[in-house]
PDB file of C-alpha atoms in Angstrom:
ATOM      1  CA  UNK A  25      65.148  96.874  34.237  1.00 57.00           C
ATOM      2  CA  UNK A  26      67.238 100.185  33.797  1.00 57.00           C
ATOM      3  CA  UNK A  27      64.344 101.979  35.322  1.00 56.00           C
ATOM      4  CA  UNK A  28      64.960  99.926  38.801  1.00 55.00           C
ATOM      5  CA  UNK A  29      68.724 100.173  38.639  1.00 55.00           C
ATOM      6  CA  UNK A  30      68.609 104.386  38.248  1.00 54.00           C
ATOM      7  CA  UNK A  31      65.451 103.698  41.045  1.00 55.00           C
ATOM      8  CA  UNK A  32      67.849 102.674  43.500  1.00 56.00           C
ATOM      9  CA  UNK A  33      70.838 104.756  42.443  1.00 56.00           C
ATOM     10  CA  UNK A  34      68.784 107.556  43.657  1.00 55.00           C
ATOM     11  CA  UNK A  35      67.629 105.953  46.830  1.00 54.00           C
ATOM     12  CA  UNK A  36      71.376 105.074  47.098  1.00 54.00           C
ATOM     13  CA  UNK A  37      72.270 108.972  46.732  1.00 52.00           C
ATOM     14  CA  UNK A  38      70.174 109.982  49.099  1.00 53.00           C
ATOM     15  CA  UNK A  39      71.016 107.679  51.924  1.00 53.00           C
ATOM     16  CA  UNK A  40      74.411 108.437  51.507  1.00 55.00           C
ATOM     17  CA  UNK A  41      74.183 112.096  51.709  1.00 52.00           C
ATOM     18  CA  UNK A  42      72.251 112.255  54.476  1.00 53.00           C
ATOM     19  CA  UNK A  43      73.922 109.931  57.149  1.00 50.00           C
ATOM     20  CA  UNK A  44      77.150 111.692  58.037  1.00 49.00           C
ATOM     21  CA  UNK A  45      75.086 115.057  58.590  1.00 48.00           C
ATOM     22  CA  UNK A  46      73.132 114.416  61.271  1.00 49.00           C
ATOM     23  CA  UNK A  47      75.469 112.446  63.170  1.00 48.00           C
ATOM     24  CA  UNK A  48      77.751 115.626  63.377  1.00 48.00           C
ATOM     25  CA  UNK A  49      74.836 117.656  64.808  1.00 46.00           C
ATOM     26  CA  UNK A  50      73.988 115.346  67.613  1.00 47.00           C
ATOM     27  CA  UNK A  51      77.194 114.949  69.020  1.00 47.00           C
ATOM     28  CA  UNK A  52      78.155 119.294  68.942  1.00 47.00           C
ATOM     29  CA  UNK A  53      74.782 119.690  70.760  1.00 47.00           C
ATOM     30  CA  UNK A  54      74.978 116.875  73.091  1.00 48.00           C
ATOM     31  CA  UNK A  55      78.714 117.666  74.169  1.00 51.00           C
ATOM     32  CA  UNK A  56      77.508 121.555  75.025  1.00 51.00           C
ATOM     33  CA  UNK A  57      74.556 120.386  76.914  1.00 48.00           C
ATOM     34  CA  UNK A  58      76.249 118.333  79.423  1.00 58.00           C
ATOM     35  CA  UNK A  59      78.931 120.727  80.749  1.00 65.00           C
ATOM     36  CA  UNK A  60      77.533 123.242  83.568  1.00 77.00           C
ATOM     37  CA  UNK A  61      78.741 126.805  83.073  1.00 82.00           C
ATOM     38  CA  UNK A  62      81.893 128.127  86.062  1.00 86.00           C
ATOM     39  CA  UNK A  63      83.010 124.329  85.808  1.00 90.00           C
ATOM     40  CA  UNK A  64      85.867 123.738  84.831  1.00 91.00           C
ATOM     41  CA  UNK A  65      89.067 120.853  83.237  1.00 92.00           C
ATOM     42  CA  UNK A  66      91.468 120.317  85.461  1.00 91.00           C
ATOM     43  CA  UNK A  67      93.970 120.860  82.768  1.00 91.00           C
ATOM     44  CA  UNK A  68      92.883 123.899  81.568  1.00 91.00           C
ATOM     45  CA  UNK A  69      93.520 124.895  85.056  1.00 91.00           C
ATOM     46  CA  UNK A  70      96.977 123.642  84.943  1.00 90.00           C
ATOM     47  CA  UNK A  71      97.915 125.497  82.152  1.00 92.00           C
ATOM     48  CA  UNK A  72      96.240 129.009  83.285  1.00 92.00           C
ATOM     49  CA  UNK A  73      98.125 127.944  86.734  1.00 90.00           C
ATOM     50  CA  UNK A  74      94.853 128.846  88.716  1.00 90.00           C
ATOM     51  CA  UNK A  75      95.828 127.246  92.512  1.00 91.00           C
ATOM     52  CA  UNK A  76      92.769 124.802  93.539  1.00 92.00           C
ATOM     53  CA  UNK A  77      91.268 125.361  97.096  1.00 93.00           C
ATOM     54  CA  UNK A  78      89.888 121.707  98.790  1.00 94.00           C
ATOM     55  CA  UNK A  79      86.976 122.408 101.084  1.00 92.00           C
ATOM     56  CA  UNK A  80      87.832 122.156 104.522  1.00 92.00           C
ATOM     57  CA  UNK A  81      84.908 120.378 105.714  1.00 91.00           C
ATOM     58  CA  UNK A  82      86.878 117.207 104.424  1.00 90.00           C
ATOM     59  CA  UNK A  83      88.619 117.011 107.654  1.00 90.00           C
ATOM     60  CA  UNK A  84      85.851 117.144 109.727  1.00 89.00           C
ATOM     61  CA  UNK A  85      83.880 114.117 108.573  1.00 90.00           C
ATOM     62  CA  UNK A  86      85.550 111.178 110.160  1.00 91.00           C
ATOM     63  CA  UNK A  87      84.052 109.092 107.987  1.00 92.00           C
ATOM     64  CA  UNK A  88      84.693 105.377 107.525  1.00 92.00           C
ATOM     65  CA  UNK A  89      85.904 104.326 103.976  1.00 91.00           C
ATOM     66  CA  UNK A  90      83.856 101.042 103.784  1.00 92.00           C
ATOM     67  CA  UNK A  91      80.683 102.665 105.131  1.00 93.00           C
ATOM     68  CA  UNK A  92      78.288 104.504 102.841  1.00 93.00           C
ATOM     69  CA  UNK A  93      78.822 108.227 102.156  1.00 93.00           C
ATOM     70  CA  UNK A  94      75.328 107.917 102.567  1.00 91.00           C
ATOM     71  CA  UNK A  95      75.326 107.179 106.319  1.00 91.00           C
ATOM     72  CA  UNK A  96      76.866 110.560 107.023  1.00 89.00           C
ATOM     73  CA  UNK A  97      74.811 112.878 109.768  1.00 86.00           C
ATOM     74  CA  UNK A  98      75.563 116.027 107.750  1.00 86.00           C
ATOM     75  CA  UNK A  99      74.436 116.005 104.138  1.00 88.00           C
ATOM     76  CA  UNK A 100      74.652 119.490 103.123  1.00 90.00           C
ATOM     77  CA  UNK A 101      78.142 118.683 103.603  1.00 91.00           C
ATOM     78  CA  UNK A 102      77.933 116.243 100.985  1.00 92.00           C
ATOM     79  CA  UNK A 103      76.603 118.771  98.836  1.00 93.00           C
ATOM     80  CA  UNK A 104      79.306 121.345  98.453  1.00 95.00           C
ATOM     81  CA  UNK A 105      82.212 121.294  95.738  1.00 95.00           C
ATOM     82  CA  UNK A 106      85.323 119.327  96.588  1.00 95.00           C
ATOM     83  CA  UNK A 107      87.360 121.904  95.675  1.00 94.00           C
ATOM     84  CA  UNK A 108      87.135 125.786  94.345  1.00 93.00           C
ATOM     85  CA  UNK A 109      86.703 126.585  91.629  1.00 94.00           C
ATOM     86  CA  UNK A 110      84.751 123.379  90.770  1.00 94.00           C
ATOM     87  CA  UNK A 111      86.382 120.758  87.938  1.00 95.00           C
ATOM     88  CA  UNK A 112      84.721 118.081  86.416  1.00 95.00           C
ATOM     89  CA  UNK A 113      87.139 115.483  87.199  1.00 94.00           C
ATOM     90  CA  UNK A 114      89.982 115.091  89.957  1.00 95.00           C
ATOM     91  CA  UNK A 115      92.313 112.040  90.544  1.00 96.00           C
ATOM     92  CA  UNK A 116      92.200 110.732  94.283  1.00 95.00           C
ATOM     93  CA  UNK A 117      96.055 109.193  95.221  1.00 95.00           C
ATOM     94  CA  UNK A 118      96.367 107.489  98.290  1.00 92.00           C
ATOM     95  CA  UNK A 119      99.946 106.780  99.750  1.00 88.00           C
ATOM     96  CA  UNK A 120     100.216 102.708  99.081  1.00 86.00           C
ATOM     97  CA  UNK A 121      99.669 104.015  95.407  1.00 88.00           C
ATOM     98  CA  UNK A 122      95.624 103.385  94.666  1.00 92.00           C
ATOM     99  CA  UNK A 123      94.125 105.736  92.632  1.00 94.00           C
ATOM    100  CA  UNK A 124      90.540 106.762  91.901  1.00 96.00           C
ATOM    101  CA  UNK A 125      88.998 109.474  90.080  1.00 96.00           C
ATOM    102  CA  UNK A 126      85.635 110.984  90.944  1.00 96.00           C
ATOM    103  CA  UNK A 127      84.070 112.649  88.352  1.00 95.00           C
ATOM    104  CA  UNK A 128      80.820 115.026  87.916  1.00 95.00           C
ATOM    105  CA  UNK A 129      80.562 116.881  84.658  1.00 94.00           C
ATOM    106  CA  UNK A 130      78.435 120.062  87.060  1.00 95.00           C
ATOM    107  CA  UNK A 131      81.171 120.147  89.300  1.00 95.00           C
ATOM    108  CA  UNK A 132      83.120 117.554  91.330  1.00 95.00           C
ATOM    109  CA  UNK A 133      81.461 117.504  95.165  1.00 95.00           C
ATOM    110  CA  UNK A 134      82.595 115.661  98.552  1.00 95.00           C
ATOM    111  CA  UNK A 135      80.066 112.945  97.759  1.00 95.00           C
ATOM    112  CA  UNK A 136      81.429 112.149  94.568  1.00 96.00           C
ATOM    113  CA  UNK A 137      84.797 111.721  95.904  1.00 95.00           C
ATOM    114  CA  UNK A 138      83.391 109.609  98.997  1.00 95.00           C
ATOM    115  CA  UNK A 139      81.624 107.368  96.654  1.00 95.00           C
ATOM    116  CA  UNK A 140      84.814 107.102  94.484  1.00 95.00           C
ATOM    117  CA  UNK A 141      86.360 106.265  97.647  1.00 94.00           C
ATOM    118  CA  UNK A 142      83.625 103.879  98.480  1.00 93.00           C
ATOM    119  CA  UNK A 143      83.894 102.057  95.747  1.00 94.00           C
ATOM    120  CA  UNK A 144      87.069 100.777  96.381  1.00 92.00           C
ATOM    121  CA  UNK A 145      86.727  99.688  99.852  1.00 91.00           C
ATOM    122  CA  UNK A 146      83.246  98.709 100.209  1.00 90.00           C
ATOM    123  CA  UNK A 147      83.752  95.115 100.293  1.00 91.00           C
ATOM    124  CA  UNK A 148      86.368  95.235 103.059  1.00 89.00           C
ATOM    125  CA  UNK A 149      85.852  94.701 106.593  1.00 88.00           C
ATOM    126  CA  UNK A 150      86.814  96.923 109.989  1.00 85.00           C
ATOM    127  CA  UNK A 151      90.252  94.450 110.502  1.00 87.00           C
ATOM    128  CA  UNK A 152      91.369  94.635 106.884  1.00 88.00           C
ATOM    129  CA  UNK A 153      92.161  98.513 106.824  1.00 89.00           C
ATOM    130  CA  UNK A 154      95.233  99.909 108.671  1.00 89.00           C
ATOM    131  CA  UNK A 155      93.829 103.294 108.115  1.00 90.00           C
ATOM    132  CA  UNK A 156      90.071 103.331 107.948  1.00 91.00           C
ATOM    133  CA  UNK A 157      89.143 106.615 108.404  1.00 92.00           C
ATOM    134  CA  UNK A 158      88.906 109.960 106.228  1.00 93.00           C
ATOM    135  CA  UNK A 159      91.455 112.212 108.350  1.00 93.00           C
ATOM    136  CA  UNK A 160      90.900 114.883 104.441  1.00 93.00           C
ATOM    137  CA  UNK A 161      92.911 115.593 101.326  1.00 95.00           C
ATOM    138  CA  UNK A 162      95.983 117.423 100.328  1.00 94.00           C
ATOM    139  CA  UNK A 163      96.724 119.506  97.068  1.00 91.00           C
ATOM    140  CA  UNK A 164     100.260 119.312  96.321  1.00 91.00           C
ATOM    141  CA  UNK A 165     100.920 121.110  93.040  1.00 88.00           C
ATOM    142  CA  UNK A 166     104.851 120.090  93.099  1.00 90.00           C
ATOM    143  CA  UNK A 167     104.024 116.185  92.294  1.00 89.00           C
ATOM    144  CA  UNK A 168     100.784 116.398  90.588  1.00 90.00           C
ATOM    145  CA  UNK A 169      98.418 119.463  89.838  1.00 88.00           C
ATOM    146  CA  UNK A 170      96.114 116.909  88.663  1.00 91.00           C
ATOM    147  CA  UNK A 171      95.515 115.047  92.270  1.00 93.00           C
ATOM    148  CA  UNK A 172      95.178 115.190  95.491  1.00 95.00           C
ATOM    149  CA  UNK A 173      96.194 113.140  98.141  1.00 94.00           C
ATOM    150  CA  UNK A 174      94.593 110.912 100.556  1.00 94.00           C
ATOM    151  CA  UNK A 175      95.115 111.665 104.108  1.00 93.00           C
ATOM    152  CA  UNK A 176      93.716 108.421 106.428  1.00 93.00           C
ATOM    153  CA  UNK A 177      93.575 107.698 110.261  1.00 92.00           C
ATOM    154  CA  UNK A 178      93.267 104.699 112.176  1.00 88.00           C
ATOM    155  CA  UNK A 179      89.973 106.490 114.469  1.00 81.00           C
ATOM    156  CA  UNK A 180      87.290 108.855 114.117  1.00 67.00           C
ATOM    157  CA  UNK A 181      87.122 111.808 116.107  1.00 59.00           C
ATOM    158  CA  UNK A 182      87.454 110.902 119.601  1.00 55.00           C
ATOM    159  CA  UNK A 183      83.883 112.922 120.171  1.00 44.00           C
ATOM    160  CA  UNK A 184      81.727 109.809 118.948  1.00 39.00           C
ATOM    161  CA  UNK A 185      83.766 107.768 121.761  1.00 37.00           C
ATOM    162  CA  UNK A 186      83.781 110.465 124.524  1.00 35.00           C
ATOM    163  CA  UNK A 187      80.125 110.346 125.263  1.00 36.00           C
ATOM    164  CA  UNK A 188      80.127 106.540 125.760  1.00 36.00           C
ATOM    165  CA  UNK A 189      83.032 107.161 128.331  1.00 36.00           C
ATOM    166  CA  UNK A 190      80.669 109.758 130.106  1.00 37.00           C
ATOM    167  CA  UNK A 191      78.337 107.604 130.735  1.00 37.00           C
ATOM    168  CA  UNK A 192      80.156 104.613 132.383  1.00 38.00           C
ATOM    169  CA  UNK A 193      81.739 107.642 134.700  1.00 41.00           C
ATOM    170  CA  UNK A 194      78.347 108.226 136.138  1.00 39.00           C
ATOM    171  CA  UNK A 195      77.709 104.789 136.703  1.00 43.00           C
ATOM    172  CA  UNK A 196      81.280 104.480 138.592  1.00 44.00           C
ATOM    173  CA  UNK A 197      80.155 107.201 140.779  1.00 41.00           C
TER     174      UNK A 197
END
């Protein structure tokens, strides 16, 4: 019987030892894996005091918050960084107070921040937003360094609209 109890002392030992090791490893390799290089924390940026540029192609999208990002004409839009340098996350602020972060550990682009925006007002309808367009966002590093804000409109560009107008002209002619 003493030769099973110091059997299983061992066995004991040995389980012990080795659980906490590997553990550690996994998680320092994992966490340096999934951060692309030039990206960077919004914080850190903070503290440096490195300004944030927001892509100006923002403006230009006139884009429907309860549509799809995914319905957009121009997807290598979509594609490009939100803002420059790139950070991994960014906090969205919209004026009645909402908030939504969109996050991408390679770099935060306009299509995560659409779909963050998305999100939130997917299951509305046309007549339930007062503002339901993208009119871009705003950096204001004197309330938050951390955020941007929301910027809406009530149309899209009046573009989409003008050709439909064209075409009754003709018809009145």
């Amino acid at each position: 019987m003493s030769a099973e109890t110091s059997d299983l002392t061992k066995v004991d030992s040995a389980v012990s030892g080795l659980s906490s090791s590997p553990t550690e490893e996994k998680k320092g390799h994992r966490r340096a894996s999934s951060s692309a290089a030039g990206v960077y924390n919004i914080n850190d940026l903070e503290k440096e005091g490195k300004e944030l540029q927001i892509a100006k192609e923002t403006q230009k999208l006139n884009w429907k918050m309860n549509t799809s990002p995914a319905t957009l004409d121009d997807k290598e839009t979509l594609k490009k960084f939100l803002t420059t340098p790139p950070v991994k996350k960014i906090d969205l602020h919209f004026p009645l107070g909402l908030e939504v972060t969109a996050r991408n550990l390679k770099g935060v682009t306009i299509k995560d921040a659409l779909d963050a925006i998305h999100k939130q007002f997917k299951k509305k309808a046309d007549d339930e937003l007062e503002l339901p367009v993208l009119a871009g966002f705003e950096w204001d590093k004197e309330e938050s360094w951390t955020r941007l804000i929301v910027h809406q409109k009530k149309e899209g560009a009046p573009s989409s609209g003008g050709k439909k107008k064209n075409k009754k002209d003709t018809y009145d002619e």
